[in-house]
CSV table of C-alpha atoms and ligand atoms in Angstrom, one decimal:
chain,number,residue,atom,x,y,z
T,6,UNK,CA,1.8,18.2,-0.2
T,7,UNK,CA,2.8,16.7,-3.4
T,8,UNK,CA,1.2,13.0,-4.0
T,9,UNK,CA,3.3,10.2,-3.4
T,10,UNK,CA,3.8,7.8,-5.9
T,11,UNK,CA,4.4,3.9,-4.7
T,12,UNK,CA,5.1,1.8,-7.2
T,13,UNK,CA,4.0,-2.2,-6.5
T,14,UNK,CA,6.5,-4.4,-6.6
T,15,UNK,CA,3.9,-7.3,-7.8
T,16,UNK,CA,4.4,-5.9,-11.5
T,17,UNK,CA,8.2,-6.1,-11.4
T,18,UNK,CA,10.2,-8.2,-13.2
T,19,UNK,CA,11.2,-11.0,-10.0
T,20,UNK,CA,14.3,-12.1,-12.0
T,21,UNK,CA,15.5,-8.6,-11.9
T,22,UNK,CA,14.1,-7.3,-8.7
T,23,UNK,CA,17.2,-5.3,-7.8
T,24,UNK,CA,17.5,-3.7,-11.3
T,25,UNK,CA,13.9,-2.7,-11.1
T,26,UNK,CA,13.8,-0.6,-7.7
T,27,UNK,CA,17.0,0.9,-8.7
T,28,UNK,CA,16.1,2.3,-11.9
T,29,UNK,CA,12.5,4.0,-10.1
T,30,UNK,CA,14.0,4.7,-6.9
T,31,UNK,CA,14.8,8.1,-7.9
T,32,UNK,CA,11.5,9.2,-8.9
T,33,UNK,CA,9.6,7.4,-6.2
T,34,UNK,CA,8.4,8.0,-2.9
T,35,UNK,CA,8.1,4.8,-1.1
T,36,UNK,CA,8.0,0.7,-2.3
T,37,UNK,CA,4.9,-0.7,-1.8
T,38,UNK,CA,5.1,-5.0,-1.5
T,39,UNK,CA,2.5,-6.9,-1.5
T,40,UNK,CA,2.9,-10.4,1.0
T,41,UNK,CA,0.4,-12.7,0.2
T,42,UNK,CA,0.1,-16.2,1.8
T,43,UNK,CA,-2.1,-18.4,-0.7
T,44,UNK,CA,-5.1,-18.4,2.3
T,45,UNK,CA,-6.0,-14.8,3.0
T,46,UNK,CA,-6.4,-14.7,-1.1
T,47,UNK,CA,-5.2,-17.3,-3.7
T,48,UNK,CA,-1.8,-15.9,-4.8
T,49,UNK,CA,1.5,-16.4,-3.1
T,50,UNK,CA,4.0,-13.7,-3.7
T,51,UNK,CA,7.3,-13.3,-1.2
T,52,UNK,CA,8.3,-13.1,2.5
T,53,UNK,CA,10.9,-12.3,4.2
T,54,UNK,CA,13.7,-13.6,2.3
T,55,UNK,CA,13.1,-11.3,-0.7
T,56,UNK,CA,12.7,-8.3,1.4
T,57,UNK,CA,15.9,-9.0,3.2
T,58,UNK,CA,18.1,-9.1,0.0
T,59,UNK,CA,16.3,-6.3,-1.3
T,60,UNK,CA,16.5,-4.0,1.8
T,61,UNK,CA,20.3,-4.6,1.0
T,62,UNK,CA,19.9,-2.5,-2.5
T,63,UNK,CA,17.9,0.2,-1.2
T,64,UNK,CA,17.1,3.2,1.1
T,65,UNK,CA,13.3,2.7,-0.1
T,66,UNK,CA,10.4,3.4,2.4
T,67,UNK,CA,9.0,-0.3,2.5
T,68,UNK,CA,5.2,-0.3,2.6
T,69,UNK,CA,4.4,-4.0,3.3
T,70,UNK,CA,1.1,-5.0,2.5
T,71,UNK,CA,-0.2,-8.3,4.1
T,72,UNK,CA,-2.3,-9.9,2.1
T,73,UNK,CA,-2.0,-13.2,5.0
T,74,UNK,CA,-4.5,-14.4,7.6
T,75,UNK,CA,-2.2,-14.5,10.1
T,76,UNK,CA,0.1,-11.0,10.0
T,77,UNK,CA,0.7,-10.5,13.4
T,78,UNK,CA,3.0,-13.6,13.7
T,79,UNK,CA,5.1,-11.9,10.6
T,80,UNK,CA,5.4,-8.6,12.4
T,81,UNK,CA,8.9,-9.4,13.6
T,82,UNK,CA,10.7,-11.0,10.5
T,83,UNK,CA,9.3,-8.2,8.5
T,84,UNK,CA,11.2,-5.6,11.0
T,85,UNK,CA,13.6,-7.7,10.8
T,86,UNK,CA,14.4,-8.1,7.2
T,87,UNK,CA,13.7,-4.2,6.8
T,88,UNK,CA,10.3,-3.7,6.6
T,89,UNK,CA,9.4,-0.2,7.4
T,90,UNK,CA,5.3,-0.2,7.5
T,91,UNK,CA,3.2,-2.9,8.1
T,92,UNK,CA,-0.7,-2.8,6.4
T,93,UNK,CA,-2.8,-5.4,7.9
T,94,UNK,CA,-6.6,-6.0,6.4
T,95,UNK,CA,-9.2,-5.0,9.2
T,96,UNK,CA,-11.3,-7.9,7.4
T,97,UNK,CA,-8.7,-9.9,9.0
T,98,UNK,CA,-8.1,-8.4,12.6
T,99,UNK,CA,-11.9,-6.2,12.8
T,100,UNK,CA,-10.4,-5.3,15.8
T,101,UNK,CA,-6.7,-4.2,15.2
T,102,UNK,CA,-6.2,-3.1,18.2
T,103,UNK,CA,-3.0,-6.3,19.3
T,104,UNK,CA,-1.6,-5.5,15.7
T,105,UNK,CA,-1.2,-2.1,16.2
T,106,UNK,CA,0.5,-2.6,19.1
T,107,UNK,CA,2.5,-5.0,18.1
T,108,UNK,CA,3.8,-3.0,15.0
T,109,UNK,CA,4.8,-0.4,17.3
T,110,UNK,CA,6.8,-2.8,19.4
T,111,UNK,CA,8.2,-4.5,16.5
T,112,UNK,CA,9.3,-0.9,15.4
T,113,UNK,CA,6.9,-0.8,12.5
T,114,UNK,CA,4.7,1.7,11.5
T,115,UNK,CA,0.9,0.7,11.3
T,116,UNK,CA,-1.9,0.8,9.1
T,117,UNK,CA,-5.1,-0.6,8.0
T,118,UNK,CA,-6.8,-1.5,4.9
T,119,UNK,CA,-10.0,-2.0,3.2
T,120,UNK,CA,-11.4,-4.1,0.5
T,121,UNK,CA,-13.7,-2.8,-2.0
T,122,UNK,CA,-16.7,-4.5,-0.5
T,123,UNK,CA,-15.6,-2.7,3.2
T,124,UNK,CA,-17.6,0.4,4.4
T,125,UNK,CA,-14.9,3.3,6.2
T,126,UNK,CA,-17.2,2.9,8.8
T,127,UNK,CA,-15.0,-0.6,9.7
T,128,UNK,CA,-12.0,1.2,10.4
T,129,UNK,CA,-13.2,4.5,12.0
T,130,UNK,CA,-12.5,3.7,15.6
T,131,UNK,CA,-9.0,2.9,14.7
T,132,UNK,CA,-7.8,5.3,12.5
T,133,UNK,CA,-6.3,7.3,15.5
T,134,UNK,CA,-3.9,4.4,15.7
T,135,UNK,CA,-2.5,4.5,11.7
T,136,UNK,CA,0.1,6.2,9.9
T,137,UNK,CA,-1.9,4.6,7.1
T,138,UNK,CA,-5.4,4.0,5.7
T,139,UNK,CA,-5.2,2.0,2.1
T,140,UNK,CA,-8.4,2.0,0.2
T,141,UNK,CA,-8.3,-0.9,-1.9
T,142,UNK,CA,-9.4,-0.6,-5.6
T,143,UNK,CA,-9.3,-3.4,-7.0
T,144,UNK,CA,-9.8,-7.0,-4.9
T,145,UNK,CA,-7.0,-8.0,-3.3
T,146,UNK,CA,-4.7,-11.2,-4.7
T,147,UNK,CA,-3.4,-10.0,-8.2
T,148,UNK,CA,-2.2,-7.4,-10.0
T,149,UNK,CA,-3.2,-5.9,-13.2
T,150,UNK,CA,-6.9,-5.8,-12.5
T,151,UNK,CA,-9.4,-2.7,-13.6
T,152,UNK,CA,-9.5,0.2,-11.2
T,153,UNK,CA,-13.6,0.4,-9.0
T,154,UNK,CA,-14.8,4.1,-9.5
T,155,UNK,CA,-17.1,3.7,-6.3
T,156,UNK,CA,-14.2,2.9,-4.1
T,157,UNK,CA,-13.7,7.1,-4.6
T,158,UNK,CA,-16.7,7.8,-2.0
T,159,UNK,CA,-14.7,6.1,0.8
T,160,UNK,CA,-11.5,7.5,-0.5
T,161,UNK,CA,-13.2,11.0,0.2
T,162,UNK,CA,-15.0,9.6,3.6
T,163,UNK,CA,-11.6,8.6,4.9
T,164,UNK,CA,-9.9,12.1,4.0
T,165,UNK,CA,-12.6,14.0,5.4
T,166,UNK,CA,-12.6,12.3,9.1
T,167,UNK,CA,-8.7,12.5,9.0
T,168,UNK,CA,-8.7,15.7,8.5
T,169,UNK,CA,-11.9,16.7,10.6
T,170,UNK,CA,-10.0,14.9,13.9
T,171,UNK,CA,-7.0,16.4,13.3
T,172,UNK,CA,-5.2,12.7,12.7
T,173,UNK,CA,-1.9,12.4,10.8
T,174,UNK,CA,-2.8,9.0,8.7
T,175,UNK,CA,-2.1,9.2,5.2
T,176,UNK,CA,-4.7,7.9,2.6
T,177,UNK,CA,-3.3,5.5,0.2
T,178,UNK,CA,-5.2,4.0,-2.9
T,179,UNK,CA,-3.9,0.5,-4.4
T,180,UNK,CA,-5.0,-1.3,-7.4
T,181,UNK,CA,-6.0,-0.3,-11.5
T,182,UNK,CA,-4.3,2.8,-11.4
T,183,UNK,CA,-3.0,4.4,-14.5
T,184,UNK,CA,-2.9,8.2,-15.8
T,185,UNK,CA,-6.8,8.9,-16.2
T,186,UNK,CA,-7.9,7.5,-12.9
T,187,UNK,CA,-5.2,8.8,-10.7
T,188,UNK,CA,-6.7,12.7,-10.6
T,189,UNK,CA,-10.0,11.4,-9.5
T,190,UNK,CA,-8.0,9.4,-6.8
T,191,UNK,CA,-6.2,13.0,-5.8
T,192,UNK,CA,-9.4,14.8,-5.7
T,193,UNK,CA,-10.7,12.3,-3.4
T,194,UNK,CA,-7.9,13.0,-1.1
T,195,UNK,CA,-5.7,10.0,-1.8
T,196,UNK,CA,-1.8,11.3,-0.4
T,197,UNK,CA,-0.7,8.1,-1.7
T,198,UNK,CA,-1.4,6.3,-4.9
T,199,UNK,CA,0.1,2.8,-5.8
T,200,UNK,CA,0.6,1.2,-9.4
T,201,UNK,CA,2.1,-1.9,-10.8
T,202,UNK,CA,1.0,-2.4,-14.1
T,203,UNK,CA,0.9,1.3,-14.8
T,204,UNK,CA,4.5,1.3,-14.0
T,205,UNK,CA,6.4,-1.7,-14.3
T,206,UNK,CA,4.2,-2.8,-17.3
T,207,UNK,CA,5.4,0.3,-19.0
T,208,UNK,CA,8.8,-0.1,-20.9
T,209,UNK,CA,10.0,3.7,-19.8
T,210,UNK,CA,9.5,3.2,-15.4
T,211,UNK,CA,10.5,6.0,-15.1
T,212,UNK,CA,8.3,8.5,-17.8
T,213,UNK,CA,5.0,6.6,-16.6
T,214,UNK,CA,5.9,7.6,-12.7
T,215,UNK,CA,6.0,11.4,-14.2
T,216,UNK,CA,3.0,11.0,-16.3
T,217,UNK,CA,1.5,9.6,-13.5
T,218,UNK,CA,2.9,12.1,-10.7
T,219,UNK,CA,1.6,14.8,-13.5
T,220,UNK,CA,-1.6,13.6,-13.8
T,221,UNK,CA,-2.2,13.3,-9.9
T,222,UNK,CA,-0.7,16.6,-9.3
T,223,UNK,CA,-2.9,18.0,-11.7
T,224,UNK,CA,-6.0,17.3,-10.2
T,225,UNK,CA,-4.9,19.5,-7.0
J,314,DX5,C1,-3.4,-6.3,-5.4
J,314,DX5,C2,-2.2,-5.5,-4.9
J,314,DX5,C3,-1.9,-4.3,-5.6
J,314,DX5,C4,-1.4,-4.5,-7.0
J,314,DX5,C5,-1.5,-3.3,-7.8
J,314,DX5,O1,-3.8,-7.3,-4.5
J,314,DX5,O2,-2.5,-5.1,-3.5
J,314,DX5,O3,-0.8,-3.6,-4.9
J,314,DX5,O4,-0.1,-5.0,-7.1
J,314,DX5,O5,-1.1,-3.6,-9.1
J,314,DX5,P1,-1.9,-2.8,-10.3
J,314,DX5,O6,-1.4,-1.4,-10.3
J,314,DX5,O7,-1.3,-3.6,-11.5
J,314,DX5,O8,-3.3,-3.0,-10.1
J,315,ZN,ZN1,-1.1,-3.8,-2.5
């Protein structure tokens, strides 16, 4: 399977939101947006308003992120205002058992994620109940930080049990990544990588998704 390429809406231009996803929807795979509620970590980003107007200008795969101490309570609104997946921090719910459920009956699909300092080992009993696992590589609350290199060992810890029970869960790596770190992230097994800066820092969109596809793609 070709990697996926998620580009984070964090690193968009918020004046232009609509003019942004259009221009990369093309070359994209999915839209990952990251909700954070100013408690879970110490930025405050959007809700459901902004991903109800958005949803209007797209046919984007919406990969919601909650960065939020609370995300079960936003599990509706989100399906509501067009969410598609829901990701919710297993530092948050260690055991996400109720959220997943209460995706599915929302009509979302599930996943879990990790922070840097998180061992696999947190999620393992669980990961028969994803569509999802997101490795985190950088700490969660802002864009534009530098990518962990030992984040890789879990990224390759999380592929192997995937694949070794037979489980459909994609593996998804968010945060720091550009061109060079991407193939390590591939060889690890990531399926999915997300970038901000990497993309919506770059004044050509769409040329850094292809470099970046490239690079990914490369590693394989
Ligand atoms: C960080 C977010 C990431 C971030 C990625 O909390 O979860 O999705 O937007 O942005 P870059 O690629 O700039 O690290
Ligand atoms: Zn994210």
């Amino acid at each position: 399977m070709p990697v996926k390429i998620a580009p984070s809406l964090l690193a968009a231009d918020f004046a232009h939101l609509a003019d942004e996803v259009s221009r990369i929807e093309p070359v994209v795979d999915l839209l990952h947006v990251d909700v954070m509620d100013g408690h879970f970590v110490p930025n405050l980003t959007f809700g459901m308003p902004i991903i109800r107007s958005l949803r209007a200008t797209t046919d984007l795969y919406f990969d919601c992120h909650l960065m939020v101490s609370n995300p079960i309570s936003l599990f509706d609104p989100l399906a509501q205002a067009g969410a598609n997946l829901v990701t919710v921090h297993i530092e948050v719910h260690p055991d996400p058992t109720r959220a997943a459920a209460a995706a599915r009956k929302a009509g979302l699909d599930f996943g879990l994620v990790l922070s840097p300092a998180t061992p696999f080992d947190a999620v393992v009993p669980y990961v028969e109940l994803c569509d999802l696992i997101l490795v985190m590589s950088v700490n969660p609350g802002f864009g534009g930080q530098v990518f962990i290199p030992e984040v890789l060992g879990k990224v390759e810890a999380a592929r192997k049990f995937v694949d070794s029970e037979g489980l459909h869960a994609d593996i998804e790596i968010d945060g720091g990544i550009d061109p060079d770190n991407a193939p390590l992230a591939r060889a690890a097994g990531a399926d999915v990588i997300v970038a901000g800066t990497a993309i919506f820092g770059d004044p050509d969109p769409v040329a850094a998704v292809g470099r970046l596809r490239a690079a990914a793609d490369g590693a394989e």
